[in-house]
mmCIF file of C-alpha atoms and ligand atoms in Angstrom:
data_model
loop_
_atom_site.group_PDB
_atom_site.id
_atom_site.type_symbol
_atom_site.label_atom_id
_atom_site.label_comp_id
_atom_site.label_asym_id
_atom_site.label_seq_id
_atom_site.Cartn_x
_atom_site.Cartn_y
_atom_site.Cartn_z
ATOM 1 C CA MET T 1 0.000 0.000 0.000
ATOM 2 C CA SER T 2 1.556 3.307 -1.003
ATOM 3 C CA ILE T 3 1.441 5.993 1.654
ATOM 4 C CA PRO T 4 1.922 9.616 0.563
ATOM 5 C CA GLU T 5 4.300 12.045 2.318
ATOM 6 C CA THR T 6 1.629 14.745 2.676
ATOM 7 C CA GLN T 7 -2.144 14.740 3.211
ATOM 8 C CA TRP T 8 -5.226 16.944 3.651
ATOM 9 C CA ALA T 9 -6.182 17.990 7.175
ATOM 10 C CA GLN T 10 -8.288 20.546 9.041
ATOM 11 C CA VAL T 11 -5.850 22.502 11.208
ATOM 12 C CA ALA T 12 -6.398 25.130 13.931
ATOM 13 C CA GLU T 13 -3.246 27.178 14.567
ATOM 14 C CA SER T 14 -4.402 28.519 17.944
ATOM 15 C CA VAL T 15 -7.460 28.687 20.225
ATOM 16 C CA GLY T 16 -10.524 29.546 18.127
ATOM 17 C CA ALA T 17 -8.427 30.489 15.062
ATOM 18 C CA PRO T 18 -10.199 29.882 11.720
ATOM 19 C CA LEU T 19 -9.715 26.275 10.590
ATOM 20 C CA GLN T 20 -7.364 25.809 7.660
ATOM 21 C CA PHE T 21 -8.006 22.992 5.209
ATOM 22 C CA LYS T 22 -4.456 22.349 4.098
ATOM 23 C CA GLN T 23 -1.686 19.867 3.355
ATOM 24 C CA ILE T 24 0.448 18.604 6.258
ATOM 25 C CA PRO T 25 2.918 15.705 6.608
ATOM 26 C CA VAL T 26 1.577 12.159 7.058
ATOM 27 C CA PRO T 27 2.633 10.912 10.538
ATOM 28 C CA LYS T 28 4.821 7.806 10.850
ATOM 29 C CA PRO T 29 3.687 5.114 13.321
ATOM 30 C CA GLY T 30 5.907 4.551 16.381
ATOM 31 C CA PRO T 31 6.831 0.985 17.405
ATOM 32 C CA ASP T 32 3.526 0.442 19.307
ATOM 33 C CA GLN T 33 1.280 2.399 16.921
ATOM 34 C CA ILE T 34 -0.869 1.774 13.870
ATOM 35 C CA LEU T 35 -1.286 4.231 11.011
ATOM 36 C CA VAL T 36 -4.951 4.359 9.996
ATOM 37 C CA LYS T 37 -6.162 5.696 6.676
ATOM 38 C CA ILE T 38 -9.254 7.442 8.024
ATOM 39 C CA ARG T 39 -12.366 6.972 5.868
ATOM 40 C CA TYR T 40 -14.924 8.623 8.174
ATOM 41 C CA SER T 41 -14.732 10.696 11.345
ATOM 42 C CA GLY T 42 -17.641 11.763 13.525
ATOM 43 C CA VAL T 43 -17.727 15.347 14.810
ATOM 44 C CA CYS T 44 -18.205 15.400 18.592
ATOM 45 C CA HIS T 45 -19.044 18.482 20.653
ATOM 46 C CA THR T 46 -15.740 17.797 22.436
ATOM 47 C CA ASP T 47 -13.953 18.811 19.201
ATOM 48 C CA LEU T 48 -15.676 22.182 19.426
ATOM 49 C CA HIS T 49 -14.766 22.565 23.129
ATOM 50 C CA ALA T 50 -11.114 21.726 22.250
ATOM 51 C CA TRP T 51 -10.871 24.220 19.413
ATOM 52 C CA LYS T 52 -12.481 26.955 21.536
ATOM 53 C CA GLY T 53 -10.287 26.154 24.561
ATOM 54 C CA HIS T 54 -13.312 25.687 26.849
ATOM 55 C CA TRP T 55 -11.748 23.374 29.425
ATOM 56 C CA PRO T 56 -9.096 23.737 32.150
ATOM 57 C CA LEU T 57 -6.815 21.253 30.359
ATOM 58 C CA PRO T 58 -4.217 22.479 27.847
ATOM 59 C CA VAL T 59 -4.797 21.700 24.157
ATOM 60 C CA LYS T 60 -2.005 21.089 21.636
ATOM 61 C CA PHE T 61 -1.700 23.719 18.885
ATOM 62 C CA PRO T 62 -1.521 23.616 15.934
ATOM 63 C CA LEU T 63 -4.317 21.076 16.361
ATOM 64 C CA VAL T 64 -5.900 18.492 14.107
ATOM 65 C CA GLY T 65 -9.100 17.597 15.976
ATOM 66 C CA GLY T 66 -11.276 14.486 15.762
ATOM 67 C CA HIS T 67 -11.569 11.315 17.829
ATOM 68 C CA GLU T 68 -14.238 9.193 16.154
ATOM 69 C CA GLY T 69 -12.077 7.963 13.276
ATOM 70 C CA ALA T 70 -12.883 4.766 11.387
ATOM 71 C CA GLY T 71 -10.637 3.468 8.642
ATOM 72 C CA VAL T 72 -8.107 0.946 7.392
ATOM 73 C CA VAL T 73 -4.723 0.026 8.886
ATOM 74 C CA VAL T 74 -2.060 0.924 6.302
ATOM 75 C CA ALA T 75 1.139 0.665 8.396
ATOM 76 C CA LYS T 76 2.157 -0.530 11.851
ATOM 77 C CA GLY T 77 5.095 -0.394 14.239
ATOM 78 C CA SER T 78 7.389 -3.350 14.923
ATOM 79 C CA LEU T 79 5.757 -4.164 18.303
ATOM 80 C CA VAL T 80 2.163 -4.304 17.031
ATOM 81 C CA THR T 81 0.630 -7.780 17.097
ATOM 82 C CA GLY T 82 -3.118 -7.052 17.315
ATOM 83 C CA PHE T 83 -3.626 -5.590 13.839
ATOM 84 C CA ASP T 84 -2.664 -6.584 10.311
ATOM 85 C CA ILE T 85 -2.394 -4.280 7.321
ATOM 86 C CA GLY T 86 -5.857 -4.007 5.762
ATOM 87 C CA ASP T 87 -7.754 -4.519 9.024
ATOM 88 C CA HIS T 88 -10.503 -2.035 9.863
ATOM 89 C CA ALA T 89 -9.741 0.024 12.958
ATOM 90 C CA GLY T 90 -11.172 2.855 15.038
ATOM 91 C CA LEU T 91 -9.127 5.611 16.674
ATOM 92 C CA LYS T 92 -10.755 6.963 19.819
ATOM 93 C CA TRP T 93 -10.383 9.771 22.387
ATOM 94 C CA ILE T 94 -7.846 7.830 24.468
ATOM 95 C CA ASN T 95 -5.000 7.595 21.959
ATOM 96 C CA SER T 96 -2.481 6.130 24.403
ATOM 97 C CA SER T 97 -1.994 5.493 28.111
ATOM 98 C CA CYS T 98 1.051 4.449 30.143
ATOM 99 C CA SER T 99 -0.078 0.844 30.930
ATOM 100 C CA GLU T 100 1.899 1.084 34.200
ATOM 101 C CA CYS T 101 -0.060 3.246 36.673
ATOM 102 C CA GLU T 102 -2.686 1.964 39.101
ATOM 103 C CA HIS T 103 -5.540 3.170 36.862
ATOM 104 C CA CYS T 104 -4.104 1.414 33.807
ATOM 105 C CA ARG T 105 -3.426 -1.711 35.863
ATOM 106 C CA GLN T 106 -7.127 -1.753 36.787
ATOM 107 C CA ALA T 107 -8.295 -1.201 33.183
ATOM 108 C CA ASP T 108 -9.301 2.390 33.905
ATOM 109 C CA GLU T 109 -7.037 3.714 31.168
ATOM 110 C CA PRO T 110 -9.113 6.900 30.610
ATOM 111 C CA LEU T 111 -8.028 7.937 34.129
ATOM 112 C CA CYS T 112 -4.291 7.463 33.395
ATOM 113 C CA PRO T 113 -2.527 10.731 34.300
ATOM 114 C CA ASN T 114 -0.268 10.260 31.266
ATOM 115 C CA ALA T 115 -3.025 9.434 28.771
ATOM 116 C CA GLN T 116 -2.873 11.205 25.417
ATOM 117 C CA MET T 117 -6.125 12.288 23.795
ATOM 118 C CA SER T 118 -6.792 12.199 20.032
ATOM 119 C CA GLY T 119 -7.618 15.639 18.685
ATOM 120 C CA TYR T 120 -6.603 17.277 21.962
ATOM 121 C CA THR T 121 -3.066 16.474 23.172
ATOM 122 C CA VAL T 122 -2.113 14.639 19.946
ATOM 123 C CA ASP T 123 -3.454 15.117 16.423
ATOM 124 C CA GLY T 124 -6.732 13.371 15.742
ATOM 125 C CA THR T 125 -8.878 12.106 12.900
ATOM 126 C CA PHE T 126 -9.777 15.224 10.882
ATOM 127 C CA GLN T 127 -6.986 14.209 8.485
ATOM 128 C CA GLN T 128 -6.427 11.456 5.938
ATOM 129 C CA TYR T 129 -3.934 9.466 8.023
ATOM 130 C CA ALA T 130 -3.760 9.307 11.842
ATOM 131 C CA VAL T 131 -1.782 7.265 14.380
ATOM 132 C CA GLY T 132 -2.788 5.659 17.670
ATOM 133 C CA LYS T 133 -1.447 3.091 20.120
ATOM 134 C CA ALA T 134 -2.525 -0.274 18.743
ATOM 135 C CA THR T 135 -3.615 -1.737 22.073
ATOM 136 C CA LEU T 136 -6.114 1.126 22.559
ATOM 137 C CA ALA T 137 -7.446 1.198 18.985
ATOM 138 C CA SER T 138 -10.746 -0.562 18.285
ATOM 139 C CA LYS T 139 -11.126 -3.538 16.001
ATOM 140 C CA ILE T 140 -14.022 -3.057 13.597
ATOM 141 C CA PRO T 141 -15.436 -6.152 11.886
ATOM 142 C CA LYS T 142 -15.201 -5.958 8.081
ATOM 143 C CA ASN T 143 -18.993 -6.212 7.626
ATOM 144 C CA VAL T 144 -19.641 -3.105 9.752
ATOM 145 C CA PRO T 145 -20.120 0.133 7.743
ATOM 146 C CA LEU T 146 -17.340 2.594 8.609
ATOM 147 C CA ASP T 147 -19.550 5.699 8.304
ATOM 148 C CA ALA T 148 -22.275 4.564 10.721
ATOM 149 C CA VAL T 149 -19.857 3.077 13.252
ATOM 150 C CA ALA T 150 -17.688 6.223 13.502
ATOM 151 C CA PRO T 151 -19.964 7.974 16.073
ATOM 152 C CA VAL T 152 -19.985 4.830 18.194
ATOM 153 C CA LEU T 153 -16.223 5.269 18.785
ATOM 154 C CA CYS T 154 -16.787 8.167 21.191
ATOM 155 C CA ALA T 155 -20.501 8.946 21.520
ATOM 156 C CA GLY T 156 -21.668 5.321 21.581
ATOM 157 C CA ILE T 157 -19.051 3.994 23.972
ATOM 158 C CA THR T 158 -19.470 6.994 26.286
ATOM 159 C CA VAL T 159 -23.245 6.696 26.647
ATOM 160 C CA TYR T 160 -23.130 2.906 26.943
ATOM 161 C CA LYS T 161 -20.616 3.285 29.772
ATOM 162 C CA GLY T 162 -22.730 6.053 31.336
ATOM 163 C CA LEU T 163 -25.834 3.849 31.323
ATOM 164 C CA LYS T 164 -23.863 1.067 33.030
ATOM 165 C CA GLU T 165 -22.460 3.527 35.584
ATOM 166 C CA SER T 166 -25.998 4.721 36.379
ATOM 167 C CA GLY T 167 -26.987 1.248 37.570
ATOM 168 C CA VAL T 168 -30.351 1.609 35.772
ATOM 169 C CA ARG T 169 -31.953 -1.785 35.205
ATOM 170 C CA PRO T 170 -34.170 -3.208 32.450
ATOM 171 C CA GLY T 171 -37.723 -1.912 32.817
ATOM 172 C CA GLU T 172 -36.633 1.210 34.677
ATOM 173 C CA THR T 173 -36.714 4.726 33.256
ATOM 174 C CA VAL T 174 -33.780 6.937 32.309
ATOM 175 C CA ALA T 175 -34.052 10.645 31.536
ATOM 176 C CA ILE T 176 -31.617 11.497 28.736
ATOM 177 C CA VAL T 177 -30.914 15.217 28.770
ATOM 178 C CA GLY T 178 -29.532 16.459 25.456
ATOM 179 C CA ALA T 179 -31.229 13.480 23.781
ATOM 180 C CA GLY T 180 -31.355 15.142 20.365
ATOM 181 C CA GLY T 181 -27.589 15.514 20.000
ATOM 182 C CA GLY T 182 -24.878 13.074 18.961
ATOM 183 C CA LEU T 183 -24.440 11.365 22.320
ATOM 184 C CA GLY T 184 -28.157 11.613 23.069
ATOM 185 C CA SER T 185 -29.325 9.866 19.907
ATOM 186 C CA LEU T 186 -26.991 6.951 20.593
ATOM 187 C CA ALA T 187 -27.943 6.910 24.292
ATOM 188 C CA GLN T 188 -31.580 6.338 23.323
ATOM 189 C CA GLN T 189 -30.600 3.383 21.152
ATOM 190 C CA TYR T 190 -28.335 1.792 23.765
ATOM 191 C CA ALA T 191 -31.000 2.279 26.439
ATOM 192 C CA LYS T 192 -33.605 0.643 24.221
ATOM 193 C CA ALA T 193 -31.282 -2.276 23.433
ATOM 194 C CA MET T 194 -30.670 -2.698 27.187
ATOM 195 C CA GLY T 195 -34.408 -2.789 27.928
ATOM 196 C CA ILE T 196 -34.463 0.620 29.608
ATOM 197 C CA ARG T 197 -37.324 3.094 29.091
ATOM 198 C CA VAL T 198 -36.441 6.617 27.931
ATOM 199 C CA VAL T 199 -37.668 10.125 28.654
ATOM 200 C CA ALA T 200 -35.894 12.344 26.123
ATOM 201 C CA VAL T 201 -35.196 15.980 27.027
ATOM 202 C CA ASP T 202 -34.033 18.449 24.365
ATOM 203 C CA GLY T 203 -35.339 21.426 22.413
ATOM 204 C CA GLY T 204 -37.266 21.888 19.157
ATOM 205 C CA ASP T 205 -39.514 19.878 16.879
ATOM 206 C CA GLU T 206 -36.764 18.463 14.658
ATOM 207 C CA LYS T 207 -35.180 16.801 17.690
ATOM 208 C CA ARG T 208 -38.603 15.699 18.912
ATOM 209 C CA ALA T 209 -39.230 13.928 15.592
ATOM 210 C CA MET T 210 -35.813 12.283 15.721
ATOM 211 C CA CYS T 211 -36.278 11.110 19.317
ATOM 212 C CA GLU T 212 -39.702 9.682 18.494
ATOM 213 C CA SER T 213 -38.239 7.845 15.506
ATOM 214 C CA LEU T 214 -35.646 6.323 17.831
ATOM 215 C CA GLY T 215 -38.411 4.841 19.956
ATOM 216 C CA THR T 216 -38.390 7.188 22.938
ATOM 217 C CA GLU T 217 -41.705 7.075 24.800
ATOM 218 C CA THR T 218 -41.835 10.730 25.778
ATOM 219 C CA TYR T 219 -40.092 13.940 24.784
ATOM 220 C CA VAL T 220 -39.931 16.978 27.038
ATOM 221 C CA ASP T 221 -39.011 20.191 25.204
ATOM 222 C CA PHE T 222 -36.860 22.332 27.508
ATOM 223 C CA THR T 223 -37.454 25.391 25.306
ATOM 224 C CA LYS T 224 -41.249 25.133 25.725
ATOM 225 C CA SER T 225 -41.893 23.428 29.060
ATOM 226 C CA LYS T 226 -43.181 25.777 31.776
ATOM 227 C CA ASP T 227 -42.200 23.327 34.529
ATOM 228 C CA LEU T 228 -39.564 20.909 33.325
ATOM 229 C CA VAL T 229 -39.237 19.096 36.649
ATOM 230 C CA ALA T 230 -42.979 18.380 36.799
ATOM 231 C CA ASP T 231 -43.102 17.418 33.117
ATOM 232 C CA VAL T 232 -40.268 14.885 33.442
ATOM 233 C CA LYS T 233 -41.669 13.400 36.644
ATOM 234 C CA ALA T 234 -45.146 13.123 35.126
ATOM 235 C CA THR T 235 -43.805 10.758 32.458
ATOM 236 C CA THR T 236 -42.214 8.333 34.950
ATOM 237 C CA PRO T 237 -43.918 5.391 36.683
ATOM 238 C CA GLU T 238 -46.075 6.617 39.596
ATOM 239 C CA GLY T 239 -44.715 10.132 38.947
ATOM 240 C CA LEU T 240 -41.796 9.357 41.257
ATOM 241 C CA GLY T 241 -39.071 10.543 38.908
ATOM 242 C CA ALA T 242 -36.487 8.921 36.653
ATOM 243 C CA HIS T 243 -34.448 6.008 38.032
ATOM 244 C CA ALA T 244 -31.413 7.582 36.408
ATOM 245 C CA VAL T 245 -30.552 10.819 34.646
ATOM 246 C CA ILE T 246 -27.866 10.942 31.959
ATOM 247 C CA LEU T 247 -26.723 14.549 31.506
ATOM 248 C CA LEU T 248 -25.387 15.187 27.987
ATOM 249 C CA ALA T 249 -26.376 18.822 27.589
ATOM 250 C CA VAL T 250 -23.869 21.550 26.818
ATOM 251 C CA SER T 251 -25.337 24.094 29.231
ATOM 252 C CA GLU T 252 -25.189 24.264 33.026
ATOM 253 C CA LYS T 253 -28.853 24.571 34.001
ATOM 254 C CA PRO T 254 -29.838 20.913 33.608
ATOM 255 C CA PHE T 255 -26.895 19.933 35.817
ATOM 256 C CA GLN T 256 -28.517 21.894 38.647
ATOM 257 C CA GLN T 257 -32.042 20.679 37.893
ATOM 258 C CA ALA T 258 -31.564 16.918 37.668
ATOM 259 C CA ALA T 259 -31.614 16.382 41.440
ATOM 260 C CA GLU T 260 -35.221 17.594 41.445
ATOM 261 C CA TYR T 261 -36.598 14.965 39.064
ATOM 262 C CA VAL T 262 -34.350 11.994 39.740
ATOM 263 C CA ARG T 263 -36.182 9.286 41.701
ATOM 264 C CA SER T 264 -35.278 8.689 45.340
ATOM 265 C CA HIS T 265 -32.338 6.252 45.438
ATOM 266 C CA GLY T 266 -31.684 7.198 41.806
ATOM 267 C CA THR T 267 -28.439 8.185 40.111
ATOM 268 C CA ILE T 268 -27.433 11.264 38.152
ATOM 269 C CA VAL T 269 -24.575 10.696 35.705
ATOM 270 C CA ALA T 270 -22.819 13.811 34.386
ATOM 271 C CA ILE T 271 -21.253 13.267 30.950
ATOM 272 C CA GLY T 272 -21.666 16.584 29.118
ATOM 273 C CA LEU T 273 -18.907 19.104 29.773
ATOM 274 C CA PRO T 274 -20.290 22.658 29.548
ATOM 275 C CA PRO T 275 -17.523 25.203 30.197
ATOM 276 C CA ASP T 276 -17.129 26.630 33.732
ATOM 277 C CA ALA T 277 -20.149 24.679 34.994
ATOM 278 C CA PHE T 278 -20.870 23.318 38.462
ATOM 279 C CA LEU T 279 -23.003 20.497 39.753
ATOM 280 C CA LYS T 280 -25.155 21.710 42.610
ATOM 281 C CA ALA T 281 -27.735 19.857 44.678
ATOM 282 C CA PRO T 282 -29.421 20.495 48.018
ATOM 283 C CA VAL T 283 -27.705 18.489 50.753
ATOM 284 C CA PHE T 284 -30.982 17.777 52.567
ATOM 285 C CA ASN T 285 -32.757 16.191 49.613
ATOM 286 C CA THR T 286 -29.638 14.388 48.434
ATOM 287 C CA VAL T 287 -29.367 12.760 51.853
ATOM 288 C CA VAL T 288 -32.983 11.972 52.669
ATOM 289 C CA ARG T 289 -33.758 10.860 49.104
ATOM 290 C CA MET T 290 -30.464 8.927 48.855
ATOM 291 C CA ILE T 291 -29.426 10.435 45.513
ATOM 292 C CA THR T 292 -26.131 9.481 43.851
ATOM 293 C CA ILE T 293 -24.382 12.074 41.676
ATOM 294 C CA LYS T 294 -21.374 10.947 39.648
ATOM 295 C CA GLY T 295 -19.313 11.607 36.535
ATOM 296 C CA SER T 296 -18.609 9.217 33.670
ATOM 297 C CA TYR T 297 -15.767 9.604 31.179
ATOM 298 C CA VAL T 298 -15.632 7.700 27.870
ATOM 299 C CA GLY T 299 -15.102 3.958 28.481
ATOM 300 C CA ASN T 300 -12.302 1.425 28.804
ATOM 301 C CA LYS T 301 -11.222 -1.117 26.197
ATOM 302 C CA GLN T 302 -13.888 -3.646 27.183
ATOM 303 C CA ASP T 303 -16.657 -0.998 27.118
ATOM 304 C CA GLY T 304 -15.446 -0.262 23.585
ATOM 305 C CA VAL T 305 -15.623 -3.912 22.552
ATOM 306 C CA GLU T 306 -19.137 -4.272 24.002
ATOM 307 C CA ALA T 307 -20.463 -1.017 22.493
ATOM 308 C CA ILE T 308 -19.158 -1.949 19.021
ATOM 309 C CA ASP T 309 -20.605 -5.437 19.449
ATOM 310 C CA PHE T 310 -24.096 -4.003 20.143
ATOM 311 C CA PHE T 311 -23.695 -2.030 16.912
ATOM 312 C CA ALA T 312 -22.376 -4.985 14.913
ATOM 313 C CA ARG T 313 -25.410 -7.031 15.988
ATOM 314 C CA GLY T 314 -27.689 -4.423 14.398
ATOM 315 C CA LEU T 315 -29.147 -3.119 17.665
ATOM 316 C CA ILE T 316 -27.958 0.483 17.334
ATOM 317 C CA LYS T 317 -29.280 2.688 14.520
ATOM 318 C CA ALA T 318 -28.769 6.376 15.139
ATOM 319 C CA PRO T 319 -29.238 9.018 12.457
ATOM 320 C CA PHE T 320 -26.178 10.712 10.970
ATOM 321 C CA GLN T 321 -25.483 13.031 8.064
ATOM 322 C CA ILE T 322 -22.387 12.804 5.893
ATOM 323 C CA ALA T 323 -20.377 15.864 4.856
ATOM 324 C CA PRO T 324 -16.945 16.284 3.236
ATOM 325 C CA LEU T 325 -13.930 17.028 5.486
ATOM 326 C CA LYS T 326 -13.688 20.528 4.024
ATOM 327 C CA ASP T 327 -17.109 21.402 5.517
ATOM 328 C CA LEU T 328 -15.981 21.063 9.153
ATOM 329 C CA PRO T 329 -16.223 24.837 9.883
ATOM 330 C CA LYS T 330 -19.894 24.845 8.785
ATOM 331 C CA ILE T 331 -20.603 21.862 11.035
ATOM 332 C CA PHE T 332 -19.010 23.610 14.029
ATOM 333 C CA ASP T 333 -21.253 26.636 13.341
ATOM 334 C CA LEU T 334 -24.386 24.453 13.314
ATOM 335 C CA MET T 335 -23.230 22.638 16.453
ATOM 336 C CA GLU T 336 -22.649 25.888 18.322
ATOM 337 C CA GLU T 337 -26.198 26.966 17.446
ATOM 338 C CA GLY T 338 -27.552 23.621 18.729
ATOM 339 C CA LYS T 339 -28.981 22.885 15.282
ATOM 340 C CA ILE T 340 -27.663 19.357 14.710
ATOM 341 C CA ALA T 341 -30.116 16.507 15.307
ATOM 342 C CA GLY T 342 -27.942 13.404 15.743
ATOM 343 C CA ARG T 343 -24.369 13.371 14.424
ATOM 344 C CA TYR T 344 -22.394 14.699 11.472
ATOM 345 C CA VAL T 345 -19.865 12.270 10.026
ATOM 346 C CA LEU T 346 -17.080 13.627 7.839
ATOM 347 C CA GLU T 347 -16.128 11.718 4.719
ATOM 348 C CA ILE T 348 -12.346 11.893 4.437
ATOM 349 C CA PRO T 349 -11.018 12.242 0.866
ATOM 350 C CA GLU T 350 -9.270 9.103 -0.476
HETATM 351 P P1 NAD A 1 -24.342 17.851 20.703
HETATM 352 O O1 NAD A 1 -24.128 19.287 20.420
HETATM 353 O O2 NAD A 1 -24.511 16.909 19.550
HETATM 354 O O3 NAD A 1 -25.631 17.638 21.657
HETATM 355 C C1 NAD A 1 -25.869 18.431 22.783
HETATM 356 C C2 NAD A 1 -27.388 18.501 22.933
HETATM 357 O O4 NAD A 1 -27.695 19.153 24.173
HETATM 358 C C3 NAD A 1 -28.045 19.335 21.826
HETATM 359 O O5 NAD A 1 -29.031 18.561 21.150
HETATM 360 C C4 NAD A 1 -28.667 20.508 22.583
HETATM 361 O O6 NAD A 1 -29.891 20.958 22.008
HETATM 362 C C5 NAD A 1 -28.883 19.881 23.952
HETATM 363 N N1 NAD A 1 -29.100 20.842 25.028
HETATM 364 C C6 NAD A 1 -28.518 22.038 25.239
HETATM 365 N N2 NAD A 1 -29.022 22.639 26.348
HETATM 366 C C7 NAD A 1 -29.957 21.787 26.849
HETATM 367 C C8 NAD A 1 -30.845 21.832 27.962
HETATM 368 N N3 NAD A 1 -30.864 22.882 28.792
HETATM 369 N N4 NAD A 1 -31.661 20.770 28.171
HETATM 370 C C9 NAD A 1 -31.662 19.707 27.329
HETATM 371 N N5 NAD A 1 -30.852 19.618 26.245
HETATM 372 C C10 NAD A 1 -30.015 20.646 26.020
HETATM 373 O O7 NAD A 1 -23.111 17.376 21.618
HETATM 374 P P2 NAD A 1 -22.519 15.895 21.830
HETATM 375 O O8 NAD A 1 -21.479 15.636 20.816
HETATM 376 O O9 NAD A 1 -23.635 14.954 21.992
HETATM 377 O O10 NAD A 1 -21.736 16.093 23.229
HETATM 378 C C11 NAD A 1 -22.456 16.430 24.404
HETATM 379 C C12 NAD A 1 -21.513 16.773 25.529
HETATM 380 O O11 NAD A 1 -20.859 15.570 25.985
HETATM 381 C C13 NAD A 1 -20.387 17.743 25.183
HETATM 382 O O12 NAD A 1 -20.166 18.635 26.259
HETATM 383 C C14 NAD A 1 -19.197 16.821 24.998
HETATM 384 O O13 NAD A 1 -17.946 17.458 25.193
HETATM 385 C C15 NAD A 1 -19.468 15.825 26.089
HETATM 386 N N6 NAD A 1 -18.772 14.533 25.969
HETATM 387 C C16 NAD A 1 -18.362 13.950 27.119
HETATM 388 C C17 NAD A 1 -17.745 12.713 27.068
HETATM 389 C C18 NAD A 1 -17.329 12.037 28.330
HETATM 390 O O14 NAD A 1 -16.576 11.078 28.265
HETATM 391 N N7 NAD A 1 -17.793 12.465 29.491
HETATM 392 C C19 NAD A 1 -17.534 12.073 25.835
HETATM 393 C C20 NAD A 1 -17.990 12.711 24.687
HETATM 394 C C21 NAD A 1 -18.620 13.936 24.750
HETATM 395 ZN ZN1 ZN A 2 -16.272 12.734 21.711
#
């Protein structure tokens, strides 16, 4: 397979600087890395946070973003045993971890203090060729379409992990807040596949239609509801509130509100990362209603295997739109305005 010296990429020179669609060198895989010819890359809200410098964690610049990259292995380092040339592979948010620290030893590699993140601390998948540590890359079966599986590599794994972390059981009800976005659309499908009932919370009729098509039982529109807490509770069995709340929204308010409509003994899982936001809940109610509030951050290797397996078995069908790599700036504009129902997937030029 011939690998060029240069390639097309979307590059940000500094925080918030206009993206440049330009030619840059093709990276060479290190001894433990694979080089993946990216065919499709999902666009996650995290990519927008990275480019805008929203979080208290330094970003590499110049930056090639992207961490939902699906493609074909075209080269590998001398130590790589898990992949052959021609295999289909996914590059994810956790690009590498140290394998030595206590977190890595316990298969919590996202918590590794030396982890490198695709499209954040190392270049990601908004380019034709990207590298990642082979042991953290995902294997994608050859019969799985690379465009539809791309969003699973971050959004799917993250919400699947979040649902597991919530402890919600089959037959119980989860409120998915930000249900109309990329993570939210996949969360509805994973919940359904796991036998969990869904109350979808988001804004606007386009997202309502999408959520209903995904099989959600009820949709609460945060832009129209006069009493969101009452409206969510009213949709849950006996009006007692949701057994779990999965917070995927990109604004702070729902992070403060969830404690009011979660069921007693229920769990709130924060996944969305709005800038400068705080989780706040009344101590009294948290104690006497025995509420758990926790965070959840992507997933480990096994979560990745399981989430892709759900997809490969045909259980996960979330809507996505395809756009060429050069259109990334337009997609970021739409995302910032909250206008994307589901996910955009970039088609990377051959
Ligand atoms: P997205 O833009 O596709 O979706 C966000 C959705 O939230 C939109 O549909 C928007 O309308 C909705 N929303 C905004 N305010 C709301 C409100 N008050 N109530 C209900 N819904 C509201 O974004 P995404 O790609 O799905 O990512 C969501 C968030 O998750 C981002 O902050 C992203 O960085 C974060 N994220 C976290 C992890 C993790 O591991 N914890 C992984 C991936 C993404
Ligand atoms: Zn992501």
